[in-house]
Coordinates of C-alpha atoms in Angstrom, one line a residue:
M97 CA 24.5 -27.9 -16.9
S98 CA 24.5 -24.8 -19.0
P99 CA 21.2 -23.0 -18.5
T100 CA 20.5 -22.9 -22.2
S101 CA 21.5 -26.4 -23.1
S102 CA 22.4 -29.8 -21.7
T103 CA 24.6 -32.7 -22.7
T104 CA 22.3 -35.1 -20.8
P105 CA 20.3 -37.2 -23.2
A106 CA 16.7 -36.3 -23.2
T107 CA 14.5 -38.6 -21.1
P108 CA 10.8 -39.2 -21.7
R109 CA 9.0 -36.2 -20.4
K110 CA 5.8 -36.1 -18.3
T111 CA 2.9 -34.1 -19.6
P112 CA 3.4 -30.4 -18.8
A113 CA 1.3 -29.0 -16.1
K114 CA -1.9 -27.2 -17.1
S115 CA -2.4 -25.1 -14.0
P116 CA -3.5 -21.6 -15.1
K117 CA -1.0 -19.6 -12.9
A118 CA -1.3 -16.7 -15.3
P119 CA -3.6 -16.1 -18.3
A120 CA -2.3 -18.0 -21.2
G121 CA -2.4 -17.2 -24.9
R122 CA 0.0 -14.8 -26.6
V123 CA -1.4 -11.3 -26.2
S124 CA -0.7 -8.9 -29.0
E125 CA 1.3 -5.8 -28.1
A126 CA -0.8 -3.7 -30.5
G127 CA -2.9 -2.5 -27.6
L128 CA 0.1 -1.0 -25.7
P129 CA 0.0 2.8 -25.9
A130 CA 2.8 4.5 -27.8
E131 CA 4.1 6.2 -24.7
E132 CA 4.5 2.9 -22.9
R133 CA 6.3 1.4 -25.9
A134 CA 8.6 4.4 -25.9
A135 CA 9.3 4.0 -22.2
L136 CA 10.2 0.4 -22.6
D137 CA 12.4 1.1 -25.6
E138 CA 14.2 3.8 -23.5
A139 CA 14.7 1.2 -20.7
I140 CA 16.3 -1.2 -23.1
T141 CA 18.5 1.6 -24.5
R142 CA 19.7 2.4 -21.0
L143 CA 20.5 -1.2 -20.4
E144 CA 22.4 -1.5 -23.7
E145 CA 24.6 1.3 -22.4
G146 CA 24.9 -0.6 -19.1
T147 CA 26.4 -3.6 -20.9
R148 CA 29.5 -1.5 -21.6
V149 CA 29.7 -0.6 -17.9
W150 CA 29.3 -4.2 -16.8
V151 CA 32.0 -5.7 -19.0
A152 CA 34.4 -3.0 -17.8
L153 CA 34.1 -4.0 -14.2
T154 CA 36.7 -6.3 -12.7
L155 CA 35.7 -9.3 -10.6
D156 CA 36.8 -7.5 -7.5
Q157 CA 34.6 -4.5 -8.5
R158 CA 31.7 -6.8 -9.1
A159 CA 32.2 -8.4 -5.6
R160 CA 32.2 -5.0 -4.0
L161 CA 29.1 -4.1 -5.9
L162 CA 27.3 -7.1 -4.5
G163 CA 28.3 -5.8 -1.0
R164 CA 26.5 -2.5 -1.8
V165 CA 23.4 -4.4 -2.9
R166 CA 23.6 -6.4 0.3
D167 CA 23.6 -3.2 2.3
A168 CA 20.6 -1.9 0.3
V169 CA 18.6 -5.1 0.9
G170 CA 19.3 -5.0 4.6
A171 CA 18.1 -1.4 4.8
V172 CA 14.7 -2.3 3.3
A173 CA 14.3 -5.8 4.8
Q174 CA 11.5 -4.8 7.3
E175 CA 9.6 -2.9 4.6
W176 CA 10.1 -5.7 2.2
A177 CA 8.6 -8.3 4.6
D178 CA 5.7 -6.0 5.6
A179 CA 4.8 -5.2 2.0
A180 CA 4.9 -8.8 1.0
T181 CA 2.7 -9.8 4.0
I182 CA 0.2 -7.1 3.2
S183 CA 0.1 -8.2 -0.5
K184 CA -1.1 -11.6 0.6
G185 CA -4.0 -10.3 2.7
L186 CA -2.3 -10.4 6.1
E187 CA -1.3 -7.8 8.6
P188 CA 2.4 -6.9 9.2
G189 CA 3.8 -9.1 12.0
H190 CA 1.2 -11.8 11.4
P191 CA 2.5 -15.2 12.6
L192 CA 2.6 -16.3 9.0
S193 CA 4.9 -13.4 8.0
A194 CA 7.8 -15.8 8.6
E195 CA 7.3 -16.9 5.1
E196 CA 7.8 -13.4 3.7
W197 CA 11.0 -12.9 5.7
L198 CA 12.5 -16.3 4.6
G199 CA 11.2 -16.1 1.0
G200 CA 12.2 -12.4 0.6
P201 CA 15.2 -10.6 2.1
Y202 CA 16.7 -13.7 3.9
A203 CA 17.0 -15.7 0.7
V204 CA 18.4 -12.7 -1.2
I205 CA 21.0 -11.8 1.4
G206 CA 22.2 -15.5 1.4
L207 CA 22.5 -15.4 -2.4
L208 CA 24.4 -12.1 -2.4
D209 CA 26.9 -13.4 0.2
A210 CA 27.5 -16.7 -1.6
L211 CA 27.9 -14.9 -5.0
R212 CA 30.3 -12.5 -3.5
E213 CA 32.5 -15.3 -2.1
T214 CA 32.4 -16.9 -5.6
L215 CA 33.6 -13.8 -7.3
E216 CA 36.3 -13.2 -4.7
A217 CA 37.6 -16.7 -5.3
L218 CA 37.7 -16.2 -9.1
A219 CA 39.4 -12.9 -8.7
K220 CA 42.2 -14.7 -6.8
G221 CA 42.5 -17.2 -9.6
R222 CA 40.9 -20.0 -7.5
S223 CA 37.9 -22.2 -8.4
P224 CA 34.7 -21.6 -6.4
L225 CA 34.9 -25.4 -5.7
D226 CA 38.4 -25.2 -4.0
G227 CA 38.0 -26.6 -0.5
V228 CA 34.6 -28.2 -1.3
T229 CA 34.4 -31.9 -1.0
I230 CA 33.7 -33.8 -4.2
D231 CA 33.0 -37.5 -4.2
Q232 CA 31.1 -40.2 -5.9
A233 CA 27.3 -40.2 -6.1
P234 CA 25.2 -43.2 -7.3
G235 CA 25.2 -44.0 -11.0
G236 CA 28.7 -43.0 -11.9
R237 CA 28.1 -39.3 -11.0
L238 CA 30.1 -36.9 -9.0
R239 CA 28.6 -34.6 -6.3
A240 CA 29.9 -31.5 -4.5
H241 CA 29.0 -31.1 -0.9
T242 CA 28.1 -27.4 -1.0
F243 CA 26.2 -27.0 2.3
P244 CA 27.2 -26.2 4.9
L245 CA 30.5 -24.4 4.0
N246 CA 31.0 -22.2 7.0
G247 CA 30.5 -22.1 10.7
T248 CA 27.4 -19.9 10.5
E249 CA 25.6 -22.4 8.3
K250 CA 26.6 -25.3 10.4
F251 CA 25.3 -23.6 13.6
L252 CA 22.1 -22.0 12.4
L253 CA 21.0 -25.0 10.3
S254 CA 22.6 -27.8 12.2
G255 CA 21.7 -31.2 10.8
F256 CA 21.0 -29.9 7.3
T257 CA 23.2 -30.7 4.4
G258 CA 23.2 -30.2 0.6
E259 CA 24.8 -31.7 -2.4
V260 CA 25.0 -30.7 -6.1
W261 CA 25.1 -33.7 -8.4
F262 CA 26.8 -33.3 -11.8
E263 CA 25.7 -35.0 -15.0
P264 CA 27.2 -38.4 -15.6
G265 CA 30.6 -38.2 -17.2
V266 CA 31.7 -34.9 -15.6
T267 CA 35.1 -35.3 -13.9
A268 CA 36.3 -33.5 -10.8
D269 CA 38.7 -31.4 -12.8
Q270 CA 36.0 -30.4 -15.2
A271 CA 33.7 -29.4 -12.4
R272 CA 36.3 -27.2 -10.8
H273 CA 37.6 -25.6 -14.0
Q274 CA 34.2 -24.8 -15.3
A275 CA 32.8 -23.4 -12.1
G276 CA 32.3 -19.7 -12.7
L277 CA 30.2 -19.8 -15.9
A278 CA 30.3 -16.4 -17.5
Q279 CA 32.5 -14.9 -14.8
L280 CA 35.3 -17.0 -16.4
A281 CA 35.1 -14.5 -19.3
P282 CA 33.8 -11.3 -17.7
T283 CA 34.5 -9.0 -20.6
E284 CA 32.2 -10.9 -22.9
S285 CA 28.7 -9.4 -22.8
G286 CA 25.6 -11.5 -22.9
G287 CA 23.5 -8.5 -24.0
V288 CA 20.1 -7.6 -22.5
G289 CA 18.1 -10.3 -20.8
L290 CA 14.4 -10.1 -20.0
V291 CA 13.2 -11.5 -16.7
L292 CA 9.5 -12.2 -16.4
G293 CA 9.2 -12.2 -12.7
A294 CA 7.2 -14.7 -10.6
G295 CA 4.1 -13.5 -8.9
N296 CA 4.1 -15.6 -5.7
V297 CA 7.5 -15.4 -3.9
T298 CA 9.2 -12.1 -3.6
S299 CA 12.8 -13.2 -3.7
I300 CA 12.4 -14.9 -7.1
P301 CA 12.5 -11.8 -9.3
V302 CA 15.5 -10.4 -7.6
A303 CA 17.4 -13.7 -7.5
D304 CA 16.6 -14.2 -11.2
V305 CA 18.1 -10.8 -12.1
L306 CA 21.2 -11.6 -10.1
Y307 CA 21.6 -14.9 -12.0
E308 CA 21.3 -13.1 -15.4
L309 CA 24.1 -10.8 -14.4
F310 CA 26.5 -13.3 -12.8
A311 CA 25.8 -16.6 -14.6
H312 CA 25.4 -15.0 -18.1
N313 CA 26.9 -11.5 -18.1
R314 CA 23.5 -10.2 -19.1
V315 CA 22.1 -7.0 -17.9
A316 CA 18.5 -7.4 -17.0
L317 CA 15.1 -5.9 -17.6
L318 CA 12.8 -7.1 -14.9
K319 CA 9.1 -7.1 -15.7
V320 CA 7.3 -7.7 -12.4
N321 CA 4.2 -9.8 -12.2
P322 CA 1.2 -7.5 -11.4
T323 CA 0.7 -9.4 -8.1
Q324 CA 4.0 -7.8 -7.0
D325 CA 3.4 -4.2 -8.1
A326 CA 3.4 -3.1 -4.5
L327 CA 6.9 -4.4 -4.1
V328 CA 8.4 -2.3 -6.9
P329 CA 9.5 0.6 -4.7
V330 CA 11.2 -1.9 -2.4
F331 CA 12.9 -3.7 -5.3
E332 CA 14.1 -0.3 -6.7
R333 CA 15.8 0.6 -3.5
A334 CA 17.2 -2.8 -2.9
L335 CA 18.7 -2.9 -6.4
A336 CA 19.6 0.8 -6.6
P337 CA 23.4 0.0 -6.8
L338 CA 22.6 -2.0 -10.0
I339 CA 20.0 0.3 -11.4
E340 CA 22.1 3.5 -11.1
P341 CA 24.8 2.3 -13.5
G342 CA 22.3 0.9 -16.0
L343 CA 22.7 -2.8 -15.2
V344 CA 19.1 -3.4 -14.2
R345 CA 15.7 -1.8 -15.0
I346 CA 12.3 -2.6 -13.5
V347 CA 9.0 -2.2 -15.3
R348 CA 5.4 -2.9 -14.5
G349 CA 2.8 -4.2 -16.9
G350 CA 0.4 -6.9 -17.9
A351 CA 0.3 -9.4 -20.7
A352 CA 0.6 -6.8 -23.5
T353 CA 3.8 -5.5 -21.9
G354 CA 5.1 -9.0 -21.8
A355 CA 4.2 -9.6 -25.4
Y356 CA 5.9 -6.4 -26.5
L357 CA 9.1 -7.3 -24.6
T358 CA 9.4 -10.9 -25.6
S359 CA 9.2 -10.0 -29.3
H360 CA 11.5 -7.0 -28.9
P361 CA 14.5 -7.2 -31.4
R362 CA 17.0 -5.9 -28.8
I363 CA 16.2 -8.6 -26.2
A364 CA 18.9 -11.3 -26.3
H365 CA 17.3 -13.9 -23.9
V366 CA 14.1 -14.5 -21.9
H367 CA 13.8 -16.1 -18.5
I368 CA 10.4 -16.8 -17.0
T369 CA 9.2 -18.2 -13.7
G370 CA 5.6 -19.4 -14.1
S371 CA 3.5 -22.2 -15.6
A372 CA 4.1 -24.4 -18.6
A373 CA 0.9 -22.9 -20.2
T374 CA 2.4 -19.4 -20.0
F375 CA 5.7 -20.7 -21.3
D376 CA 3.9 -22.2 -24.3
A377 CA 2.0 -19.0 -24.9
I378 CA 5.3 -17.1 -25.1
V379 CA 7.2 -19.6 -27.2
W380 CA 4.5 -20.9 -29.5
G381 CA 1.6 -18.4 -29.2
A382 CA -2.0 -19.1 -28.2
S383 CA -2.8 -22.8 -28.7
T384 CA -5.7 -25.1 -28.3
G385 CA -3.6 -27.1 -25.9
S386 CA -1.8 -24.2 -24.1
A387 CA -4.1 -23.8 -21.1
A388 CA -7.2 -24.9 -19.5
G389 CA -9.9 -23.8 -21.9
G390 CA -7.5 -23.2 -24.7
S391 CA -8.0 -20.9 -27.6
S392 CA -9.8 -21.1 -30.9
G393 CA -9.7 -19.7 -34.4
A394 CA -6.8 -18.8 -36.6
E395 CA -4.5 -17.7 -33.8
G396 CA -4.7 -21.1 -32.1
A397 CA -4.3 -22.9 -35.4
D398 CA -1.2 -20.9 -36.2
A399 CA 0.4 -21.7 -32.9
D400 CA -0.3 -25.4 -33.3
A401 CA 1.2 -25.4 -36.8
A402 CA 4.3 -23.6 -35.5
R403 CA 4.8 -26.2 -32.8
A404 CA 4.3 -29.0 -35.3
A405 CA 6.8 -27.4 -37.6
G406 CA 9.3 -26.7 -34.8
E407 CA 9.2 -23.0 -35.6
P408 CA 8.6 -21.0 -32.3
Q409 CA 7.3 -17.5 -32.4
L410 CA 9.9 -16.6 -29.8
K411 CA 13.1 -16.0 -31.7
V412 CA 15.6 -15.9 -28.9
P413 CA 16.8 -18.5 -26.3
I414 CA 14.6 -19.0 -23.2
T415 CA 15.2 -20.5 -19.8
A416 CA 12.4 -21.2 -17.4
E417 CA 11.3 -22.6 -14.0
L418 CA 7.8 -23.9 -14.3
G419 CA 6.8 -26.0 -11.3
G420 CA 4.9 -29.3 -11.4
V421 CA 3.3 -31.8 -9.1
S422 CA 5.7 -32.6 -6.4
P423 CA 5.6 -36.0 -4.6
I424 CA 6.0 -36.5 -0.8
I425 CA 7.2 -40.2 -0.5
V426 CA 6.6 -41.5 3.1
V427 CA 8.7 -44.6 3.5
P428 CA 7.0 -46.9 6.1
G429 CA 8.9 -47.6 9.3
A430 CA 8.3 -48.1 13.1
W431 CA 7.5 -44.4 14.0
S432 CA 6.7 -43.1 17.5
A433 CA 3.6 -41.1 18.1
A434 CA 5.8 -38.0 18.2
D435 CA 7.3 -38.9 14.9
I436 CA 3.9 -39.3 13.3
E437 CA 2.7 -35.9 14.6
Y438 CA 5.9 -34.1 13.6
Q439 CA 6.0 -35.5 10.1
A440 CA 2.3 -34.9 9.5
Q441 CA 2.9 -31.2 10.4
H442 CA 5.9 -31.4 8.0
V443 CA 3.7 -32.6 5.1
A444 CA 1.0 -30.0 5.9
T445 CA 3.7 -27.3 5.8
M446 CA 4.8 -28.5 2.3
R447 CA 1.3 -27.9 1.0
L448 CA 0.1 -24.9 3.0
V449 CA 3.0 -22.4 3.0
N450 CA 2.0 -19.3 1.0
A451 CA -1.5 -20.9 0.8
G452 CA -0.2 -23.5 -1.6
H453 CA 0.8 -20.9 -4.2
N454 CA 4.2 -22.4 -4.7
C455 CA 5.9 -24.3 -7.5
I456 CA 7.8 -25.7 -4.6
A457 CA 4.7 -27.1 -2.8
G458 CA 4.3 -30.8 -2.2
Q459 CA 1.1 -32.0 -3.8
V460 CA 0.8 -35.8 -3.7
V461 CA 1.6 -37.9 -0.7
I462 CA 2.6 -41.5 -1.6
L463 CA 1.9 -43.9 1.2
S464 CA 2.3 -47.7 1.6
S465 CA -1.1 -49.5 1.7
D466 CA 0.8 -52.1 3.8
W467 CA 2.2 -49.8 6.4
P468 CA 0.7 -50.8 9.8
Q469 CA 0.7 -47.1 10.9
R470 CA -0.9 -45.8 7.7
A471 CA -4.3 -45.0 9.3
E472 CA -2.6 -43.3 12.3
F473 CA -0.5 -41.2 10.0
L474 CA -3.4 -40.2 7.8
Q475 CA -5.4 -39.2 10.9
A476 CA -2.5 -37.0 12.1
L477 CA -2.2 -35.5 8.6
H478 CA -5.9 -34.5 8.5
T479 CA -5.6 -33.0 12.0
A480 CA -2.5 -31.0 11.1
Y481 CA -3.9 -29.8 7.8
A482 CA -7.1 -28.6 9.3
A483 CA -5.5 -27.0 12.4
A484 CA -3.0 -24.8 10.5
L485 CA -3.7 -21.1 10.7
E486 CA -6.3 -20.0 8.1
R487 CA -5.2 -17.5 5.5
P488 CA -6.5 -15.9 2.3
V489 CA -6.1 -18.1 -0.8
W490 CA -5.0 -15.0 -2.6
Y491 CA -3.4 -15.9 -5.9
P492 CA -5.5 -14.9 -9.0
R493 CA -7.9 -17.6 -10.2
S494 CA -7.4 -19.7 -7.1
D495 CA -11.2 -19.9 -6.7
E496 CA -11.4 -21.6 -10.1
R497 CA -8.8 -24.2 -9.0
L498 CA -10.6 -24.9 -5.8
E499 CA -13.9 -25.4 -7.7
A500 CA -12.1 -27.7 -10.2
A501 CA -10.9 -29.8 -7.3
A502 CA -14.3 -29.9 -5.7
S503 CA -15.8 -31.1 -9.0
A504 CA -13.1 -33.7 -9.6
Y505 CA -13.3 -35.0 -6.0
P506 CA -16.8 -34.9 -4.5
D507 CA -15.6 -36.9 -1.5
A508 CA -12.7 -34.6 -0.7
V509 CA -12.2 -33.6 3.0
W510 CA -12.4 -29.8 3.2
S511 CA -11.3 -27.6 6.1
A512 CA -10.5 -23.9 6.8
D513 CA -13.9 -22.7 5.5
R514 CA -13.6 -24.9 2.4
T515 CA -10.3 -23.2 1.3
R516 CA -8.2 -26.4 1.6
A517 CA -8.8 -30.1 0.9
I518 CA -7.3 -33.5 1.1
V519 CA -8.3 -35.9 -1.7
E520 CA -7.7 -39.6 -2.2
V521 CA -6.4 -40.8 -5.6
G522 CA -8.4 -43.7 -7.0
G523 CA -5.5 -45.7 -8.5
G524 CA -6.9 -45.9 -12.1
E525 CA -5.0 -46.7 -15.2
G526 CA -4.2 -43.1 -15.9
P527 CA -3.1 -40.2 -13.7
D528 CA -5.7 -38.6 -11.5
P529 CA -6.3 -34.8 -11.8
V530 CA -4.3 -34.1 -8.7
E531 CA -1.4 -36.1 -10.2
S532 CA -1.5 -34.3 -13.5
I533 CA -2.6 -30.7 -12.7
E534 CA -0.5 -28.4 -10.6
Y535 CA -3.3 -26.9 -8.6
F536 CA -1.2 -24.0 -7.2
A537 CA -3.7 -23.9 -4.3
P538 CA -4.2 -25.9 -1.0
I539 CA -5.2 -29.2 -2.6
L540 CA -3.3 -32.2 -1.3
G541 CA -3.6 -35.7 -2.8
V542 CA -3.0 -39.0 -1.2
V543 CA -2.1 -42.1 -3.2
E544 CA -1.3 -45.6 -1.9
V545 CA 1.0 -48.2 -3.4
G546 CA 1.8 -51.6 -2.1
G547 CA 4.8 -53.0 -0.3
T548 CA 7.2 -52.1 2.5
G549 CA 10.9 -51.5 2.6
Q550 CA 12.7 -51.5 -0.8
E551 CA 9.6 -52.8 -2.6
F552 CA 7.6 -49.9 -1.6
L553 CA 10.3 -47.3 -2.2
D554 CA 11.0 -48.6 -5.7
A555 CA 7.2 -48.6 -6.5
A556 CA 6.8 -45.1 -5.1
V557 CA 9.7 -43.7 -7.2
A558 CA 8.3 -45.4 -10.3
H559 CA 4.9 -43.9 -9.6
A560 CA 6.3 -40.4 -9.1
N561 CA 8.4 -40.6 -12.3
A562 CA 5.7 -42.0 -14.5
R563 CA 2.4 -40.4 -13.3
L564 CA 3.2 -37.0 -11.7
T565 CA 3.5 -34.0 -13.9
G566 CA 6.8 -32.3 -14.0
T567 CA 10.3 -32.9 -12.7
L568 CA 11.0 -30.0 -10.3
G569 CA 11.1 -31.3 -6.8
A570 CA 10.5 -34.5 -4.8
N571 CA 10.4 -35.0 -1.0
V572 CA 11.2 -38.2 0.8
L573 CA 10.5 -38.9 4.5
I574 CA 12.3 -41.9 6.1
D575 CA 13.4 -42.7 9.6
P576 CA 17.1 -43.5 10.3
V577 CA 16.6 -47.2 11.2
T578 CA 14.7 -47.9 7.9
E579 CA 17.2 -46.0 5.8
Q580 CA 20.0 -47.9 7.4
A581 CA 18.3 -51.2 6.7
L582 CA 17.8 -50.3 3.0
G583 CA 21.5 -49.3 2.6
D584 CA 22.6 -49.0 -1.0
G585 CA 19.0 -49.6 -2.2
F586 CA 18.0 -46.2 -0.7
A587 CA 20.8 -44.4 -2.5
R588 CA 19.9 -46.1 -5.7
A589 CA 16.2 -45.1 -5.4
I590 CA 17.2 -41.4 -4.8
A591 CA 19.3 -41.6 -8.0
D592 CA 16.3 -43.1 -9.9
L593 CA 14.1 -40.1 -9.0
R594 CA 14.0 -37.9 -12.1
Y595 CA 13.8 -34.6 -10.3
G596 CA 16.0 -31.5 -10.4
D597 CA 15.7 -31.1 -6.6
I598 CA 15.3 -33.8 -4.0
A599 CA 14.8 -33.3 -0.2
I600 CA 15.3 -36.1 2.2
N601 CA 13.7 -35.5 5.6
T602 CA 13.3 -31.9 4.8
W603 CA 11.2 -29.9 2.2
T604 CA 12.5 -28.8 -1.2
A605 CA 12.0 -25.2 0.1
F606 CA 15.3 -25.8 1.8
N607 CA 16.9 -26.4 -1.7
F608 CA 15.3 -23.3 -3.0
L609 CA 16.5 -21.1 -0.1
T610 CA 20.1 -22.4 -0.1
A611 CA 22.1 -20.3 -2.5
R612 CA 24.8 -22.9 -3.2
L613 CA 22.3 -25.5 -4.3
T614 CA 20.7 -25.3 -7.7
W615 CA 17.0 -24.9 -8.4
G616 CA 15.4 -26.1 -11.6
G617 CA 13.8 -29.1 -13.4
Y618 CA 15.5 -32.3 -14.3
P619 CA 17.7 -31.9 -17.5
G620 CA 16.3 -32.9 -20.8
A621 CA 13.5 -30.5 -21.3
T622 CA 13.1 -28.6 -24.6
P623 CA 10.9 -25.7 -25.7
A624 CA 8.6 -28.3 -27.4
D625 CA 8.4 -30.4 -24.3
V626 CA 9.2 -28.1 -21.4
S627 CA 8.0 -30.1 -18.4
S628 CA 9.3 -28.2 -15.3
G629 CA 11.6 -25.9 -17.3
I630 CA 15.0 -25.4 -18.9
G631 CA 18.1 -24.5 -16.9
V632 CA 18.8 -23.7 -13.3
V633 CA 18.9 -20.6 -11.0
H634 CA 20.4 -19.7 -7.7
N635 CA 23.6 -21.9 -8.1
A636 CA 25.8 -19.3 -6.4
L637 CA 29.0 -21.4 -7.0
L638 CA 28.2 -20.9 -10.7
L639 CA 28.5 -24.6 -11.5
D640 CA 28.2 -26.0 -15.0
R641 CA 26.5 -29.3 -16.2
V642 CA 24.4 -29.8 -13.1
E643 CA 21.9 -32.6 -12.9
R644 CA 20.2 -32.1 -9.6
S645 CA 20.6 -30.9 -6.0
V646 CA 19.9 -33.1 -3.0
A647 CA 19.3 -31.8 0.5
R648 CA 19.0 -33.7 3.8
G649 CA 17.5 -32.7 7.1
P650 CA 17.0 -34.4 10.5
F651 CA 14.1 -36.8 10.8
R652 CA 13.5 -35.6 14.3
P653 CA 13.9 -32.1 15.8
F654 CA 15.8 -31.2 18.9
P655 CA 15.6 -32.6 21.6
R656 CA 14.3 -35.9 20.2
S657 CA 17.2 -35.8 17.7
V658 CA 19.7 -36.4 20.5
G659 CA 18.8 -40.1 20.6
D660 CA 19.7 -40.5 16.9
T661 CA 23.0 -38.8 17.5
L662 CA 23.9 -40.8 20.6
R663 CA 23.1 -44.1 18.8
R664 CA 25.3 -43.0 15.9
R665 CA 23.1 -44.6 13.3
R666 CA 24.5 -44.4 9.9
L667 CA 23.0 -41.4 7.9
A668 CA 21.1 -40.1 10.9
Q669 CA 21.1 -36.3 10.9
G670 CA 21.6 -34.9 14.4
T671 CA 20.5 -31.4 15.1
I672 CA 20.1 -28.8 17.8
L673 CA 17.2 -27.2 16.0
P674 CA 13.6 -27.5 17.3
T675 CA 10.7 -27.2 15.0
P676 CA 11.9 -25.1 12.0
P677 CA 10.5 -21.6 11.7
W678 CA 9.0 -22.3 8.3
F679 CA 6.6 -25.0 9.7
V680 CA 3.0 -23.8 9.6
N681 CA 2.5 -24.8 13.3
S682 CA 5.6 -22.9 14.6
R683 CA 4.4 -20.6 17.3
T684 CA 7.4 -18.3 17.0
G685 CA 8.2 -18.6 13.3
A686 CA 7.7 -14.9 12.4
E687 CA 9.9 -13.7 15.2
V688 CA 12.6 -16.3 14.5
S689 CA 12.6 -15.6 10.7
A690 CA 12.8 -11.9 11.2
G691 CA 15.6 -12.3 13.8
L692 CA 17.6 -14.6 11.6
T693 CA 17.4 -12.1 8.7
R694 CA 18.4 -9.3 11.0
Y695 CA 21.4 -11.3 12.1
L696 CA 22.5 -11.8 8.5
V697 CA 22.1 -8.1 8.1
D698 CA 24.0 -6.8 11.1
G699 CA 25.8 -9.8 12.7
K700 CA 24.8 -8.7 16.2
V701 CA 25.2 -11.6 18.6
P702 CA 22.7 -10.4 21.3
G703 CA 20.0 -10.3 18.7
L704 CA 20.8 -13.8 17.6
V705 CA 20.7 -15.1 21.2
R706 CA 17.2 -13.7 21.6
T707 CA 16.2 -15.2 18.3
L708 CA 17.5 -18.7 19.3
A709 CA 15.6 -18.4 22.6
K710 CA 12.5 -17.8 20.6
A711 CA 13.3 -20.7 18.3
M712 CA 13.3 -23.0 21.3
Q713 CA 9.7 -22.0 22.0
A714 CA 8.4 -23.0 18.6

């Protein structure tokens, strides 16, 4: 889909999340000192000059420019990972620093490589989808099999696959001819875009800037979140090839800076990664309903009136990635003890990576009340959740969210010095707090629905669609035998999930990290009812009219995956990978993640061999 519009008919939206990821309420720029306003104006002027440079570059020149950025990112990769680790209250080299390698330089290098290949194809007059398999997806849709596309991807992430599903009605010819977005008309400038950077994962601001440039032909002003101020020197060196010719500028600042920039008459577009409350504050102003606690007085009344009249305070288009409450649907089957332990660790990982400060985090586990192994799985989940390494719950206002969960769930099971909890959903008529509030902290809910097989899966999908806030990501765990038994019913259930990213036997973090998949909420959101956001990012093939991305992983890691491969069960994903390095219980995750990043940087085989040896010790 186009990031600013969609031809998909709007579907009923679920209530936007109310998690206060950042202070809500439109902040007046009047308190911004004159010298700061002048500096911001100068940055925008320099970017306006840069628009002329950008539209003068050929596709070949843009591809070579991406290569220079890649070299710059590689040169600062170690410093990047260290600075990100320190910013989250950990020492460099800490076992949990794996997350900072993968969610930082690793993700950005992958995106740069994929974008460069797209530009090289376009420069030769080819579609980025040439050579990519396109076939039928359920519901009259087409899908492009965009991962893996080369031998490195097949080897390093064996057993993982990814598909981009197009909106119903898109033909294969349309998909191929429209791939390229703004790079199909590279001399048409998109003006100056404002990127309000995320505060939780360090690759996001850089990736969003790249998407502005290549999907929209917009030069970009990046305002970093204050939580990432320490990363600004790293970002400046990594993006120096784009900063020098005036294609990118980076500024610091708080809410007043953001308010000044979003209302600036020379900004053509705004992109934000954050919460629905912050989005509403930018678009509509402070409102009684815009955040927990709300606002009062004339300012809130004016914002509510503007929303009712359909007259936003923001006068330019906006795209956004806003998170939500992500389900983890556990389809009952006959699991071995090893399966139960592994998938319990998998679920714990979905919630605990980055201390739960992820829009990508799984938040509600949906189990079958009729699964004979339900109690065994729950016990394993509690064990894995409590045993994971302790870490600071560092994101601003996390203490408030933990206190809110403690108040809402007095019977919650707490661990890690009361910094993480598992709560049981009561099953009342309306959604529980854990189903409607994106806690953005280590709070994991468990809800049960009845049935087994297709009955359970259909009920779980309906529960996720109707009761959980947002439409960003959904996770499904299912063993190969059960999936084979369900057959077409499983495919239909996946199509029925109204989420922009779906992960089967992996976590939606894989979708996020994979450059040729898209990342964003399900189509149909509007500024008045934004849910998990408007538009997509990453999308290195620059595909148009996208509905969702679907990733698959192996149900069992190596060596237990060998049995699935030998039995050749339909849809089973064989793999030579052991426990993935992003799992919170991986003993060598930091070393493996750093090693994989270095291999992307320098391509040295001896280093990769050492990294793979470490991976086998996970």
